[in-house]
PDB file of C-alpha atoms in Angstrom:
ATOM      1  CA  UNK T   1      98.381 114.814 105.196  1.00 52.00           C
ATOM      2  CA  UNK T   2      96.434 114.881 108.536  1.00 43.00           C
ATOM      3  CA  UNK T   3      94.006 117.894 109.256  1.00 40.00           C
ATOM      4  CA  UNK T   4      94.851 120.856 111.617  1.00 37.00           C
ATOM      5  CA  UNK T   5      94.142 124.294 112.760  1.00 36.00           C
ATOM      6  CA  UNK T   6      97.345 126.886 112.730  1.00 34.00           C
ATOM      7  CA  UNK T   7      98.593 127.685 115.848  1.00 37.00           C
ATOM      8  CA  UNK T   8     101.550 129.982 114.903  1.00 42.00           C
ATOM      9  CA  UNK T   9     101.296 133.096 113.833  1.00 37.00           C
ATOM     10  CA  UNK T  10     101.688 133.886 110.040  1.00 43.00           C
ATOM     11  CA  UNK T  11     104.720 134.028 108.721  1.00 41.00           C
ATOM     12  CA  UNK T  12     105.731 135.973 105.885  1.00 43.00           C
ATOM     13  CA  UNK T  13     109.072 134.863 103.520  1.00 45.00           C
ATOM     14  CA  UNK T  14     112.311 136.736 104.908  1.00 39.00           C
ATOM     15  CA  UNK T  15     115.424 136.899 102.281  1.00 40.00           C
ATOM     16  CA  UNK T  16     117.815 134.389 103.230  1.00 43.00           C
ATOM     17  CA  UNK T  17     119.592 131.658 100.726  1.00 42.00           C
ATOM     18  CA  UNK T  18     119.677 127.905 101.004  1.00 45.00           C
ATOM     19  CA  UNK T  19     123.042 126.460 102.354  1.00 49.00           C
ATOM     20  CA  UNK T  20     125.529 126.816  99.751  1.00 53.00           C
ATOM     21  CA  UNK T  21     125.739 123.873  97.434  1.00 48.00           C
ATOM     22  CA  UNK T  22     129.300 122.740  98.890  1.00 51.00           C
ATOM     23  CA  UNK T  23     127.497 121.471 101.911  1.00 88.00           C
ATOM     24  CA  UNK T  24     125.135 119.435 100.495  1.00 93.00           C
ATOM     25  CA  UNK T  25     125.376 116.125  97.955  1.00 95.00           C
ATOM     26  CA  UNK T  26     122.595 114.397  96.116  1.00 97.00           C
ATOM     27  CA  UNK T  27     121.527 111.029  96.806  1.00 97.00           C
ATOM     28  CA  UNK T  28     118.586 110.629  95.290  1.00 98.00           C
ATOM     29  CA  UNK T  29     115.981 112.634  93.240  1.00 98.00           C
ATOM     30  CA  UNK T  30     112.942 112.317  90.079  1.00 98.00           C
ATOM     31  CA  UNK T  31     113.350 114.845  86.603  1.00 98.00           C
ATOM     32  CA  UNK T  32     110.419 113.055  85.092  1.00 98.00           C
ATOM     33  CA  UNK T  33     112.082 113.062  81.895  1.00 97.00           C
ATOM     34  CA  UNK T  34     110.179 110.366  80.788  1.00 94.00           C
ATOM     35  CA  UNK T  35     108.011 110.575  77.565  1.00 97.00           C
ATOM     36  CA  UNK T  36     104.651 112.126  77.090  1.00 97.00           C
ATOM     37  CA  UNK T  37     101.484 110.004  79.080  1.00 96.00           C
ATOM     38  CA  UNK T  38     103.933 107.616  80.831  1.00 97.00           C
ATOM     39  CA  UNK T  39     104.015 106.381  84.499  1.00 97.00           C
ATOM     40  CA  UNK T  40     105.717 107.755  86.357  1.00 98.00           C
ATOM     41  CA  UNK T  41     109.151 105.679  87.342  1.00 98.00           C
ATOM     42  CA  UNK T  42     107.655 102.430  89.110  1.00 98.00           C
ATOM     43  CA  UNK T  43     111.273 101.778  90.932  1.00 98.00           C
ATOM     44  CA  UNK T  44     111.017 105.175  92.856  1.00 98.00           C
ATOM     45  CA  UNK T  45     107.589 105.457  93.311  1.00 98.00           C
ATOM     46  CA  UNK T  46     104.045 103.581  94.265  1.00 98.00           C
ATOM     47  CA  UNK T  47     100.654 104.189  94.089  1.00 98.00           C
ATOM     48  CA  UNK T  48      98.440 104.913  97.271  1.00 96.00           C
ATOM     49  CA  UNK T  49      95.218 103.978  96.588  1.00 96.00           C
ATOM     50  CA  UNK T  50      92.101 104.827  98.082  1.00 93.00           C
ATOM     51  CA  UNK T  51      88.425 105.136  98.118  1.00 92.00           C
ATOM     52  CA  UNK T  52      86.300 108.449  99.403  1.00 91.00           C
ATOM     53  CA  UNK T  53      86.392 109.169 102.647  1.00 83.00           C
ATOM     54  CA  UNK T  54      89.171 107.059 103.554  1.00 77.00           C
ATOM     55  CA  UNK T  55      91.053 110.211 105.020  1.00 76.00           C
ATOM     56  CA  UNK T  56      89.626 113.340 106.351  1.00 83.00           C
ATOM     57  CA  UNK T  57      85.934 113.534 104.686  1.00 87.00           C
ATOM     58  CA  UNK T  58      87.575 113.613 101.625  1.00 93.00           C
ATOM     59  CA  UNK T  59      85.821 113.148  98.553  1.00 96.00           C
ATOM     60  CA  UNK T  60      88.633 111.845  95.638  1.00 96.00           C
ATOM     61  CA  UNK T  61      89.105 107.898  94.804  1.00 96.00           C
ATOM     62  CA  UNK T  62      93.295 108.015  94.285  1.00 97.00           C
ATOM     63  CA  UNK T  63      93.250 105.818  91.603  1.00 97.00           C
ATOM     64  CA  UNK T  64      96.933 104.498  89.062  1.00 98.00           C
ATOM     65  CA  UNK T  65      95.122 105.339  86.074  1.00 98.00           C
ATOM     66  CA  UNK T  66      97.274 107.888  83.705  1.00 98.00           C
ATOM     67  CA  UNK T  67      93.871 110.123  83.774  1.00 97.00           C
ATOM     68  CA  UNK T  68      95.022 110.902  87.119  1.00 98.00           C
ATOM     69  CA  UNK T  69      99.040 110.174  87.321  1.00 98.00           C
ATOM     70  CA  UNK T  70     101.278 111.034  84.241  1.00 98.00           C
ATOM     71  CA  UNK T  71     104.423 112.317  82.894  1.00 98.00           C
ATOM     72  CA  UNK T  72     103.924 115.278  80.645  1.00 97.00           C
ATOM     73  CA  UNK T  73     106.648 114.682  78.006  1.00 97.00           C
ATOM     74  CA  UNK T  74     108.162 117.928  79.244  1.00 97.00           C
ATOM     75  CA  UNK T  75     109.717 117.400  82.157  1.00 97.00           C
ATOM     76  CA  UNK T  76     107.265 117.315  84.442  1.00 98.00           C
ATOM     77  CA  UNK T  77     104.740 114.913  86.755  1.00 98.00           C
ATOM     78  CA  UNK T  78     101.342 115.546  86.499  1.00 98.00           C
ATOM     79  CA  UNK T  79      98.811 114.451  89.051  1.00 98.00           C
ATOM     80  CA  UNK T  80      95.268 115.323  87.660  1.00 98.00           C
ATOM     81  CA  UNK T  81      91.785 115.600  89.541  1.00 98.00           C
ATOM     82  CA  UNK T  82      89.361 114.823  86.989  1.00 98.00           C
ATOM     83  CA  UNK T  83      85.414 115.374  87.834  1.00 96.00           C
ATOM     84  CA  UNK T  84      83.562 112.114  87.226  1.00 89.00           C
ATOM     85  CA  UNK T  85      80.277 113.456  88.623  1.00 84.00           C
ATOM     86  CA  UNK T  86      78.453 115.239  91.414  1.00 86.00           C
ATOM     87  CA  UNK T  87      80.233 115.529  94.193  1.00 87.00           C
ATOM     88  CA  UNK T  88      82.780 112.439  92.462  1.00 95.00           C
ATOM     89  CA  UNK T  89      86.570 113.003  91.643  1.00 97.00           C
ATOM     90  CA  UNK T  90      89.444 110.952  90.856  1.00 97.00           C
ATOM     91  CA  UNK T  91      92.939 111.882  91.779  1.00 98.00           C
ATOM     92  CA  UNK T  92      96.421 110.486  92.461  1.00 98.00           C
ATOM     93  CA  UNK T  93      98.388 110.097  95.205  1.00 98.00           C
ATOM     94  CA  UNK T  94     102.229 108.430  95.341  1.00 98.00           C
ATOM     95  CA  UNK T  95     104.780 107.395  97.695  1.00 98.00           C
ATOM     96  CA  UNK T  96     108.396 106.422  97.832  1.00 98.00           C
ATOM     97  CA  UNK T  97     107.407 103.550 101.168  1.00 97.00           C
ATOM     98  CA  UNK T  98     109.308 100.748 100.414  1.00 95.00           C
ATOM     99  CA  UNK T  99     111.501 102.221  97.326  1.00 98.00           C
ATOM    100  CA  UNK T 100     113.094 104.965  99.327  1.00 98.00           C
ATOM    101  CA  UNK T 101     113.229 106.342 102.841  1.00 97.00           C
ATOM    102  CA  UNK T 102     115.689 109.216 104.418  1.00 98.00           C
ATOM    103  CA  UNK T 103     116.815 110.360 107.670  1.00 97.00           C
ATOM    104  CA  UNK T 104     117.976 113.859 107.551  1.00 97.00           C
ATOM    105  CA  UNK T 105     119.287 115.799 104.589  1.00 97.00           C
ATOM    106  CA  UNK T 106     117.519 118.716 102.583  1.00 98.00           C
ATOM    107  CA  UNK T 107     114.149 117.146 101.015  1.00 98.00           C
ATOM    108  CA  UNK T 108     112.923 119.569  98.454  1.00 98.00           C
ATOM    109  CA  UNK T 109     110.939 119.772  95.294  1.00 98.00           C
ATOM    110  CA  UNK T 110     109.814 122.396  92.845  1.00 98.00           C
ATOM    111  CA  UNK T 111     106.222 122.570  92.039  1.00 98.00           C
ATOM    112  CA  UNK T 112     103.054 124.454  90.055  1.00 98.00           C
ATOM    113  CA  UNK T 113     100.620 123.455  92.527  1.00 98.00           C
ATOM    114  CA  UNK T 114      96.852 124.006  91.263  1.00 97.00           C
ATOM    115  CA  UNK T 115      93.733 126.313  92.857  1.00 95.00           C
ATOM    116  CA  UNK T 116      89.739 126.731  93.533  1.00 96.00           C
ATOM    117  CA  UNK T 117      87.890 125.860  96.504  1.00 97.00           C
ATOM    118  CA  UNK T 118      88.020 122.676  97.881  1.00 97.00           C
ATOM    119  CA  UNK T 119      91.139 121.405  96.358  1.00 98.00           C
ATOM    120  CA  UNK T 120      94.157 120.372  98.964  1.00 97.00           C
ATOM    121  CA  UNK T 121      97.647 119.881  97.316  1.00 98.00           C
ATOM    122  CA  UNK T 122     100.413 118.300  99.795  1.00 98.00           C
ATOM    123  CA  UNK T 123     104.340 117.497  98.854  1.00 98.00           C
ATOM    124  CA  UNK T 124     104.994 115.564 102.628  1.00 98.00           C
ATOM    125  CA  UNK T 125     106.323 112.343 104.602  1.00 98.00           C
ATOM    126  CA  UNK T 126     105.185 110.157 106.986  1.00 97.00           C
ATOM    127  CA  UNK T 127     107.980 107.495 108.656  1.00 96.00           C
ATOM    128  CA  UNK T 128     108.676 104.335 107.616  1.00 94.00           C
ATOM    129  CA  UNK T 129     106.973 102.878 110.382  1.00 90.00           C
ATOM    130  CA  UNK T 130     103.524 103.931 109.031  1.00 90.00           C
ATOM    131  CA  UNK T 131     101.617 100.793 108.269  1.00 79.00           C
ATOM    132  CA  UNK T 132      97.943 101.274 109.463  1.00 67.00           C
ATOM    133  CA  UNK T 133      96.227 104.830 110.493  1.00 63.00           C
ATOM    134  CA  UNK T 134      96.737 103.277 114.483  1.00 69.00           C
ATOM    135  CA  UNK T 135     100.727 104.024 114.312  1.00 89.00           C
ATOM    136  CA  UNK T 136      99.639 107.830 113.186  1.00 90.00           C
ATOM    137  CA  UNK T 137     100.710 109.959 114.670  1.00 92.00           C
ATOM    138  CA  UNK T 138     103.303 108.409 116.450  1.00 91.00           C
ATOM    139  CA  UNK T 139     105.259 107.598 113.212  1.00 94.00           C
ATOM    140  CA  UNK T 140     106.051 111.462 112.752  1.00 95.00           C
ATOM    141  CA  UNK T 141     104.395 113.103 109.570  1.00 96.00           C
ATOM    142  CA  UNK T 142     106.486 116.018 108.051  1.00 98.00           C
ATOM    143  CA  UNK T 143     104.334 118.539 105.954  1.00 98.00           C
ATOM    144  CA  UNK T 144     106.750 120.244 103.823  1.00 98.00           C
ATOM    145  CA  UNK T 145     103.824 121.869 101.640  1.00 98.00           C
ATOM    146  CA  UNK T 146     100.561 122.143 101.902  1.00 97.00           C
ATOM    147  CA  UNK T 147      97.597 124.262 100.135  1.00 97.00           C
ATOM    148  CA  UNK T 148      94.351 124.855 100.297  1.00 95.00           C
ATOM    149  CA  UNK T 149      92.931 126.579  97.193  1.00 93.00           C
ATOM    150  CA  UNK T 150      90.631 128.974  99.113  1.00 93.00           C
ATOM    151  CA  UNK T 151      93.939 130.456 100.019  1.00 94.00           C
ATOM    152  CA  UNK T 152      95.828 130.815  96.930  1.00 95.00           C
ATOM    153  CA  UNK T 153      98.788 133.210  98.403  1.00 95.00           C
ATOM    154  CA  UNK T 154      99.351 130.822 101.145  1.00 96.00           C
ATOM    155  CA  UNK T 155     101.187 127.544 101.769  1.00 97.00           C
ATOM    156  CA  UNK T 156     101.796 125.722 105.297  1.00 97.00           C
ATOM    157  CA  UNK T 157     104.604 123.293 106.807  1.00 97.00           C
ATOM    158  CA  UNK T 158     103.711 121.181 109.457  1.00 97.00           C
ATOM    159  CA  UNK T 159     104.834 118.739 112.043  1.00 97.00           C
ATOM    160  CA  UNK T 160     102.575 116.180 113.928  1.00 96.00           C
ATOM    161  CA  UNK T 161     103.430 113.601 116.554  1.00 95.00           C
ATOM    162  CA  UNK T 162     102.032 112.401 119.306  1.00 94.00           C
ATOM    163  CA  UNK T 163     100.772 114.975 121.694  1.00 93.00           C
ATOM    164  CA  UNK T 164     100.887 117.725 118.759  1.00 93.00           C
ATOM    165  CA  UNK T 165      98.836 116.018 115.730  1.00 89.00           C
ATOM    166  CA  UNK T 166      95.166 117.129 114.214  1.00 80.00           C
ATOM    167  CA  UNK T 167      93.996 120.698 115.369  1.00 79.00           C
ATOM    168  CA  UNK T 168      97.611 120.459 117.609  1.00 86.00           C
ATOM    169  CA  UNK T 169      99.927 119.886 115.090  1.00 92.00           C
ATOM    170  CA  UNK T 170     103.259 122.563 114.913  1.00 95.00           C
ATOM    171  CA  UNK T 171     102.414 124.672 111.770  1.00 94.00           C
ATOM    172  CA  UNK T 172     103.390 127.898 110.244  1.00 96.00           C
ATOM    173  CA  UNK T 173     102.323 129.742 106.850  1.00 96.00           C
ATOM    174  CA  UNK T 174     104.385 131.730 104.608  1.00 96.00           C
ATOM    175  CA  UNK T 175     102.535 134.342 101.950  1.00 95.00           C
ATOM    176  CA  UNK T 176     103.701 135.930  98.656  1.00 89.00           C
ATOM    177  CA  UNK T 177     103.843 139.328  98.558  1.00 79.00           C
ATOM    178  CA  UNK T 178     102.359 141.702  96.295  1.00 79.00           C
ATOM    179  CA  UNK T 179      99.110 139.392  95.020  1.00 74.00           C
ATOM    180  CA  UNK T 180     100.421 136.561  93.487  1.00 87.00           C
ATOM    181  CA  UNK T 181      99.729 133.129  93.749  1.00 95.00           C
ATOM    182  CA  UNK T 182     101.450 130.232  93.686  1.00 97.00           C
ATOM    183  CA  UNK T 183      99.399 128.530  91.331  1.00 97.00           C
ATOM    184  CA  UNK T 184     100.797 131.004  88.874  1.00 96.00           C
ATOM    185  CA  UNK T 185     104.532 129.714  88.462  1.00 96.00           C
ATOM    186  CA  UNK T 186     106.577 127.313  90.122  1.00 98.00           C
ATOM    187  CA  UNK T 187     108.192 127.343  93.059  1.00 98.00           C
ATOM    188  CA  UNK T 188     110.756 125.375  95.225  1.00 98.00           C
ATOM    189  CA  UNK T 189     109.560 124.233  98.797  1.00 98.00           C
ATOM    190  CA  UNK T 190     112.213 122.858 101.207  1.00 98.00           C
ATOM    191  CA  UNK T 191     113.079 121.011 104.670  1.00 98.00           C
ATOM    192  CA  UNK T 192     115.981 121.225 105.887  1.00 98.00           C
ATOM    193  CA  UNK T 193     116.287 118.250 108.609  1.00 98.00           C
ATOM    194  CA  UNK T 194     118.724 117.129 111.176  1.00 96.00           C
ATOM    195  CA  UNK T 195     118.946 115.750 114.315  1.00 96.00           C
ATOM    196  CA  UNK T 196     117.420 118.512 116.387  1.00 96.00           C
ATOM    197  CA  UNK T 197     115.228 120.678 114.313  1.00 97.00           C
ATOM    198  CA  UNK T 198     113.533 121.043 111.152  1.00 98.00           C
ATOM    199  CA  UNK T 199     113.540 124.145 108.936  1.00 98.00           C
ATOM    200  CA  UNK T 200     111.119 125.069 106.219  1.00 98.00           C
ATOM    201  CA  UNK T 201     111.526 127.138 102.946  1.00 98.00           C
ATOM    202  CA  UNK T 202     109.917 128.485 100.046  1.00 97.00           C
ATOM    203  CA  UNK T 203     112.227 129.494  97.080  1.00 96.00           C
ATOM    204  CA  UNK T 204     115.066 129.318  99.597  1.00 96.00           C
ATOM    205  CA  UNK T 205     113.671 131.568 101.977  1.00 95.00           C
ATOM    206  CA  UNK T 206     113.340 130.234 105.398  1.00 97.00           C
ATOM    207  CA  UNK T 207     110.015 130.894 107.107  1.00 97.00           C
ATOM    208  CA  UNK T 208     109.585 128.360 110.079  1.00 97.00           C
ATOM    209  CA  UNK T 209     112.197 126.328 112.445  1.00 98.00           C
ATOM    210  CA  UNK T 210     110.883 123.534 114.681  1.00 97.00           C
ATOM    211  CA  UNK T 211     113.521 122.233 117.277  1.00 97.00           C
ATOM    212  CA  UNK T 212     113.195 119.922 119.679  1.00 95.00           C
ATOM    213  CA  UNK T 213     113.289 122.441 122.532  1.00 94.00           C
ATOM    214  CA  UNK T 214     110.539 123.754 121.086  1.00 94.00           C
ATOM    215  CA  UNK T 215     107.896 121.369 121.287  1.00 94.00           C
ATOM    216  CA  UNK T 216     104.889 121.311 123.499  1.00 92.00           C
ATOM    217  CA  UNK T 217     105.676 120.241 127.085  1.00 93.00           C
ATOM    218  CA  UNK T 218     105.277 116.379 127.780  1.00 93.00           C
ATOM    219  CA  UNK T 219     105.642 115.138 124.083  1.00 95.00           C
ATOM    220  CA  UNK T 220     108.074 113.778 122.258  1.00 94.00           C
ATOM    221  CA  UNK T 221     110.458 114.001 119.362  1.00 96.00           C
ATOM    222  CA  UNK T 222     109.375 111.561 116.701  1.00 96.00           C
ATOM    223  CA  UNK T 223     112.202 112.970 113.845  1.00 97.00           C
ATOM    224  CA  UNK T 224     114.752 110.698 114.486  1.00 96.00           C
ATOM    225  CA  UNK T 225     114.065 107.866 111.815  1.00 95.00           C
ATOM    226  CA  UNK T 226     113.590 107.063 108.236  1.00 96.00           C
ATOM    227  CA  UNK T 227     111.125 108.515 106.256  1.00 97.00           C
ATOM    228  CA  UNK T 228     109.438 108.407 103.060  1.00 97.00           C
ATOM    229  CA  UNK T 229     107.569 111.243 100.401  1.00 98.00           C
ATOM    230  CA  UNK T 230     104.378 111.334  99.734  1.00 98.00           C
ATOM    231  CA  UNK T 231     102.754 114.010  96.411  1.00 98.00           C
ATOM    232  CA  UNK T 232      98.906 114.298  96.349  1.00 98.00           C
ATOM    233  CA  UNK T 233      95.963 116.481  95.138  1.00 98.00           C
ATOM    234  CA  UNK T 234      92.844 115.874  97.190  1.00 97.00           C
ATOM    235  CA  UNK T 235      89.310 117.342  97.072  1.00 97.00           C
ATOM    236  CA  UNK T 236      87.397 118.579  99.798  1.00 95.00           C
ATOM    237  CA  UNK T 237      87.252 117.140 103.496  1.00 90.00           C
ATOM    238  CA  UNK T 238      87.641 118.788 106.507  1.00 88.00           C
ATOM    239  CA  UNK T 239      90.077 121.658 106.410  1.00 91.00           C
ATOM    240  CA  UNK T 240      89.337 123.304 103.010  1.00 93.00           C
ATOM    241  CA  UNK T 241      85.844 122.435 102.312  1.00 93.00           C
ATOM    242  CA  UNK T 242      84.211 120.878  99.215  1.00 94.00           C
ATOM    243  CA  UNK T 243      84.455 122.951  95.865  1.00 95.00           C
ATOM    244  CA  UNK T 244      81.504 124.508  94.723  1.00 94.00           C
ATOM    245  CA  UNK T 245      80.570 126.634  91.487  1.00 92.00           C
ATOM    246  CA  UNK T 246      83.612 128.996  91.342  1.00 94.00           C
ATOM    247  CA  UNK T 247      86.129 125.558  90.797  1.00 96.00           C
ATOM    248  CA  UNK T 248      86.081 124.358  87.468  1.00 94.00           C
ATOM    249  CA  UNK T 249      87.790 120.706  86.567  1.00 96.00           C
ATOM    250  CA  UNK T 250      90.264 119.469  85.902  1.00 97.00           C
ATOM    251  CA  UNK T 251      92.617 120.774  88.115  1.00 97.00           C
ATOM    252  CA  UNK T 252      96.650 119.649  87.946  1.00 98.00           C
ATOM    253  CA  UNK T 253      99.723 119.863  90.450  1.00 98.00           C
ATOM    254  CA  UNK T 254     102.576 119.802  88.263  1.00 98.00           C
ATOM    255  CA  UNK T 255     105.767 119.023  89.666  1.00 98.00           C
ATOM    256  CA  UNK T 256     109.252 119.947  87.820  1.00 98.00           C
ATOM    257  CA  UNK T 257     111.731 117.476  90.033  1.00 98.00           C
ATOM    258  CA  UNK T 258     112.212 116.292  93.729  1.00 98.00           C
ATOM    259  CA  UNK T 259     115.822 115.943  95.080  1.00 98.00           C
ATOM    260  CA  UNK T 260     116.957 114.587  98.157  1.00 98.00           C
ATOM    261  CA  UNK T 261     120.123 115.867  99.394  1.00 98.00           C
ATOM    262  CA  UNK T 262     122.391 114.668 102.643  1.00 96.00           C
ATOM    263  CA  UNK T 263     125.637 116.714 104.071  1.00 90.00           C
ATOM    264  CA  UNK T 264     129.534 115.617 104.035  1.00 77.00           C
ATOM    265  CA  UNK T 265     132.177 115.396 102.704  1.00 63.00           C
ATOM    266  CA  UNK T 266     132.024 115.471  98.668  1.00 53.00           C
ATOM    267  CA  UNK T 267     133.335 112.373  97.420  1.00 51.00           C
ATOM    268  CA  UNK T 268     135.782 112.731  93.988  1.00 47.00           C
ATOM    269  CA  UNK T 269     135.686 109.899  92.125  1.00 43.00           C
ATOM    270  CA  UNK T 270     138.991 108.027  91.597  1.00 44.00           C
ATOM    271  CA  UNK T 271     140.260 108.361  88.291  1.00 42.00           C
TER     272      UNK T 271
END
C-alpha cells in the first residue's frame, strides 16, 4: 500500500456486469463465519506486524490483538483502529504470504470500509517475491482498493512497478453518484487479471483497464507471477494526512467475504 499521486483522470462507474458466472470457478475464498471475537482463520491468513512509521509516516502499530483483528459473529471480519493516545493508534493488518498466492483469476471482496480524516483503508497484493522493502517495487503491488477518508465518495486501484511506483504509480478513481459514500453500505471491489492486462471494478462496474501496451515507455510488466492479499486500516502518513478533531475513534473496515476465482472449464464431479 505504497503512496502516490493520481495521474489519470477521474473516472466515474459506467454500467457494465462482471463476466457471467459460467466463466469463472472458485478456488479459494474467507465467509468469516466464525464465532463472535475470534481470529480470524490462522490457515488462510497471517498477521503483518508493525511499529509507527514503518511505512509511509504512518502513525498505527498493526498489532494480532482481537482489539484490533476479529470476527464479528455475523459474518463478517473486523479490523479495528482503536485510539490509545495522542497522536497513538493500533490497527491490523493481514496477509495470505505463505498460505496462499494466485496468478490470474478474478480477486474480489465485498467490504464496509470506514471514514474521517486521516484514516487509509486498502484491500491489495504485493507478489510473492516481496521479502524486504528493497524488492518493492519490482515485486509488482496490485491496489485493488484504496481510500482515503478525506474523500469519502472516492476509491482508487493502482498498479506500481518499477519505473511507475510512488507519485508514478498507474492509478484511476471511480466516484458514487448522487452523494453517497461508501462507508455507508457495502460494496464489492474487483480485479479482473490475466496475462496482459488488469481490470478494476466496483459493484461490477468496470472503471479502469491497465494492459501491458499501456504502460509507461521503458518499464516493464511485473504481473506475470504469484501473488498474495493483503486487508489493512492505517492512520495518517503521507497521502491522507493525520486525523484531527472532526475523526472520532474507533473506526472499523468490515469485510463480508473475499473470493478468489480462476477461468476454465467447470469440472462435474464424478458420481
Amino acid at each position: 500500500m505504497m503512496i502516490f499521486f493520481f495521474i489519470l483522470a477521474c473516472t466515474f462507474l459506467a454500467t457494465g456486469p462482471f463476466a457471467t458466472a459460467a466463466q469463472w470457478h472458485l478456488v479459494w475464498s474467507d465467509e468469516f463465519n466464525g464465532p463472535a471475537t475470534s481470529r480470524p482463520d490462522p490457515g488462510k491468513w497471517k498477521f503483518d506486524l508493525g511499529t509507527p512509521g514503518w511505512r509511509n509516516q504512518e502513525l498505527e502499530e498493526y498489532t494480532d490483538s482481537l482489539d484490533n483483528v476479529f470476527v464479528d459473529g455475523k459474518g463478517h471480519l473486523a479490523i479495528q483502529v482503536v485510539r490509545s493516545g495522542t497522536n497513538k493508534y493500533t490497527s491490523g493488518r493481514l496477509k495470505t504470504a505463505g498460505l496462499f498466492e494466485i496468478q490470474y483469476g478474478k480477486i474480489e471482496a465485498r467490504i464496509r470500509i470506514p471514514f474521517g480524516k486521516g484514516i487509509w483503508s486498502a484491500f491489495w497484493m504485493l507478489g510473492k517475491n516481496f521479502t524486504t522493502d528493497s524488492s518493492w517495487p519490482g515485486c509488482g503491488e496490485i491496489d485493488i482498493m484504496e481510500n482515503i477518508g478525506r474523500e469519502p465518495m472516492i476509491v482508487h486501484g493502482t498498479l506500481h512497478g518499477p519505473g511507475y511506483s510512488d507519485a508514478y504509480g498507474i492509478t484511476s478513481q471511480a466516484s458514487l453518484r448522487g452523494g453517497g459514500r461508501f462507508a455507508d453500505q457495502f460494496h464489492v471491489f474487483a480485479v479482473e487479471w490475466s496475462a496482459n492486462k488488469l481490470e478494476f471494478f466496483v459493484d461490477g462496474n468496470s472503471y479502469s483497464i491497465v494492459s501491458r501496451r499501456s504502460l509507461p515507455a521503458g518499464t516493464s510488466w511485473v504481473f506475470d507471477h504469484p501473488f498474495f492479499l493483503l486487508f489493512n486500516v492505517a492512520v495518517g502518513g503521507k497521502w491522507p494526512g493525520n486525523p484531527d478533531e472532526s475523526t472520532y475513534f474507533p473506526q472499523i473496515m468490515y469485510i463480508d467475504w473475499v473470493r478468489v476465482w480462476k477461468t476454465g472449464p467447470i469440472q462435474t464431479p464424478r458420481r
